[in-house]
Amino acid sequence: SGCNPFAQTGRSKLQNKRASLNQQIIKEMRLRAGAENLLKATSNNKVKDMVLLELSYVNSNLQLLMGELEELNSSVDVYQNTQETANIPLIALGLKETKEVDFSTPFKDFILEHYSEDGNSFEDEIADLMDLRQACRTPSRNEAGIELLAKYSSHLPLLESRFFSPNHQNGIFFTWYDSFTGVPVCQQNLSLEKASIVFNMGALYSQIGTRSDRQKTAGLDEAISSFQKAAGILNHLKETFTHTPSYDMSPAMLSMLIRMMLAQAQECLFEKIVLPGIQNQFYSLMKTAQEAAKVSEIYDHVYQSMIQMPIKDNVPLFWSTMAQIKANHYRSMAHYFVGSALLDHQLGPSDDEDQQEKTLSQVYDRLPEGQSPLDILKKRDERKCIGKTHIRRAIRGHEEALRIYGLCHNLSKMDALQDILKASHQRSLKKYSENDSEEEFTDYTEAPDIISKTEHKAEMEVPATTKVKVTDFFQRLGPLSVFSAKQRWTPPRTIRLCAEDLGFTLKGESPVQVVSLDPHCSAATDGLKEGDYIVAVGETDCKWMGVSEVMRLLKDVNEEGIDIQVVSMLDSNPPMPTKSATFCGNLPKTYSMICLAYNDDNKNPKSRKVTKKPSFLSWGLKNKLKSASTLSLPTEDRSSALPWNKPCPTFPSSSSYNEGALY
């Protein structure tokens, strides 16, 4: 089950506000649609003026509601770890909201109309399904919540096969709201439902990642894994559902969200590297600088994708501002580490000159004209000069990050972020003041760019819990491969079988099918047809029974006989077995056990060969028109034949042959 929807946690309050805003947005959009229709229909100028005034009022309300929804999407503090004080906040996706769906009446009617069964007998199954969907609206923020969504997602293809026929609308509407704009999308098929559940799985993984304790290695590992899984699920959504009507699941938006998830995973990887502390050594500082440059580069790509149209109009300003701040912050950190390595560590006699030269050359893409890595390392003044240019660039970057922070009103409440930015800025200022001298000539050389490099790149990860094994709620309707919404059936017919009757062959796994029928036998006279499926023997439901189990039921028939229920497919050509008989010596050899027994009395049972036939369920519809060799069994000769249920000593038991039997 999901979380208690009435529990007043920060996340539930946020979702309740989002649901309320979605309802208000729907109301305003309906008013706007009505006003626009009236404007088109009327020619009265006075009415037009009144409608235009009303439209301006409605559009103004819509803008305010959209602004409130954007502010909710900017409320990342409720998703953070409660003890988080020393890390930059991360962005989590909010769950998509949906309306309740009542499956009861449509499913009961469909079961009665299509499957000819009492829909009221499935009330418990329908109630369980509705409870599962309701729980998915408030999943817990952990692996149990992911498994809950995956469970419902795995049930949807089963429901689609059972109840959603391409030629019949059952009247069920699924409504989901765009997580960024609040605009509702409504469809009758299950595609929107499937895509929205997958989106919420990715959103929930992002919330698990932001909730992780990033002050510990285990928490960082959980955050990294969660963001990589969120990216993998969103990528699966992008590749699988290509025409979703909701903009938050459009290819362009999903591409941006995938980049953002991977950027946050890379940021957590960097935090994991620096968590034990950074050794104040030349190589360690250079390596850390390139790792920070990698984070900055990825966030810069995220920011560039966020400011493209039409994504820019739908993504909260807070998100693009955070991406811009982080790109500047981590770039400044990279310059600070390179500057510290050059200023604090001079090349000594015991240092490996070649190794330092190789390391420095790999950090820079290009150097100022006339300079080389070896010159910078060997010449103290050059080394100090280049180091100070990096510190100056770090200071400018931190100042830019603080400036952007001050421009976004949604960031004003995030004191932790401001403290981190200010502390980084002060650290760079302190480093510059320690190496500044009034006697030195001020050099305005620009520090070269730092090549980004990482040893641990964040990659998309598809979680194993995306699909879970579930038991079909409506398995009592029969095997899904046969009893589905695509197949059309006759109502069950009752056929009376007598103990002395012979003349048809059963085939298939479950349910069993009549594949060979003597047109002169009493069962055929009573209405039995080739291709019929036996769904009940007496009071026993046998949709899930194989041939051997049905034969055991039929063997217990007394002299009065027994009623069986059969259904027929409404297709013009019922499926027939492909080459159900083989020929040997111009005599047809079928899968009828009794036929084999009576025709081969003089042969050793061990020398007889019975060619196995594929079950009926494996034939497929494409074999309908193929030619089939069949054998119509003669009617019973009551003067000479043995009773049908008397075992033949020369024939193996029916338990040895579960693929075919003759009744």
PDB file of C-alpha atoms in Angstrom, residues 25 110 113 131 144 162 198 221 247 253 366 411 414 447 527 549 565 652:
ATOM      1  CA  ILE A  25      -6.535  25.335 -13.700  1.00  0.00           C
ATOM      2  CA  PHE A 110     -17.730  -6.071 -20.276  1.00  0.00           C
ATOM      3  CA  GLU A 113     -21.225  -8.936 -22.508  1.00  0.00           C
ATOM      4  CA  ASP A 131      -7.050  -0.123  -4.299  1.00  0.00           C
ATOM      5  CA  ALA A 144       8.683  -0.270  -1.641  1.00  0.00           C
ATOM      6  CA  ARG A 162      -8.634  -8.467 -21.020  1.00  0.00           C
ATOM      7  CA  VAL A 198       6.636   5.093 -15.762  1.00  0.00           C
ATOM      8  CA  ASP A 221      26.028   5.676  -3.298  1.00  0.00           C
ATOM      9  CA  TYR A 247       4.228  17.958 -22.729  1.00  0.00           C
ATOM     10  CA  MET A 253      11.460  17.600 -22.217  1.00  0.00           C
ATOM     11  CA  ARG A 366      45.787  25.492 -24.765  1.00  0.00           C
ATOM     12  CA  LEU A 411      16.336  30.928  -4.049  1.00  0.00           C
ATOM     13  CA  MET A 414      17.668  28.607   0.602  1.00  0.00           C
ATOM     14  CA  ALA A 447      43.613  31.814 -17.031  1.00  0.00           C
ATOM     15  CA  GLY A 527     -24.596 -28.861 -31.357  1.00  0.00           C
ATOM     16  CA  GLU A 549      -7.443 -33.451 -16.569  1.00  0.00           C
ATOM     17  CA  GLN A 565     -20.255 -26.204 -21.775  1.00  0.00           C
ATOM     18  CA  PRO A 652      -0.658 -46.992 -22.967  1.00  0.00           C
TER      19      PRO A 652
END
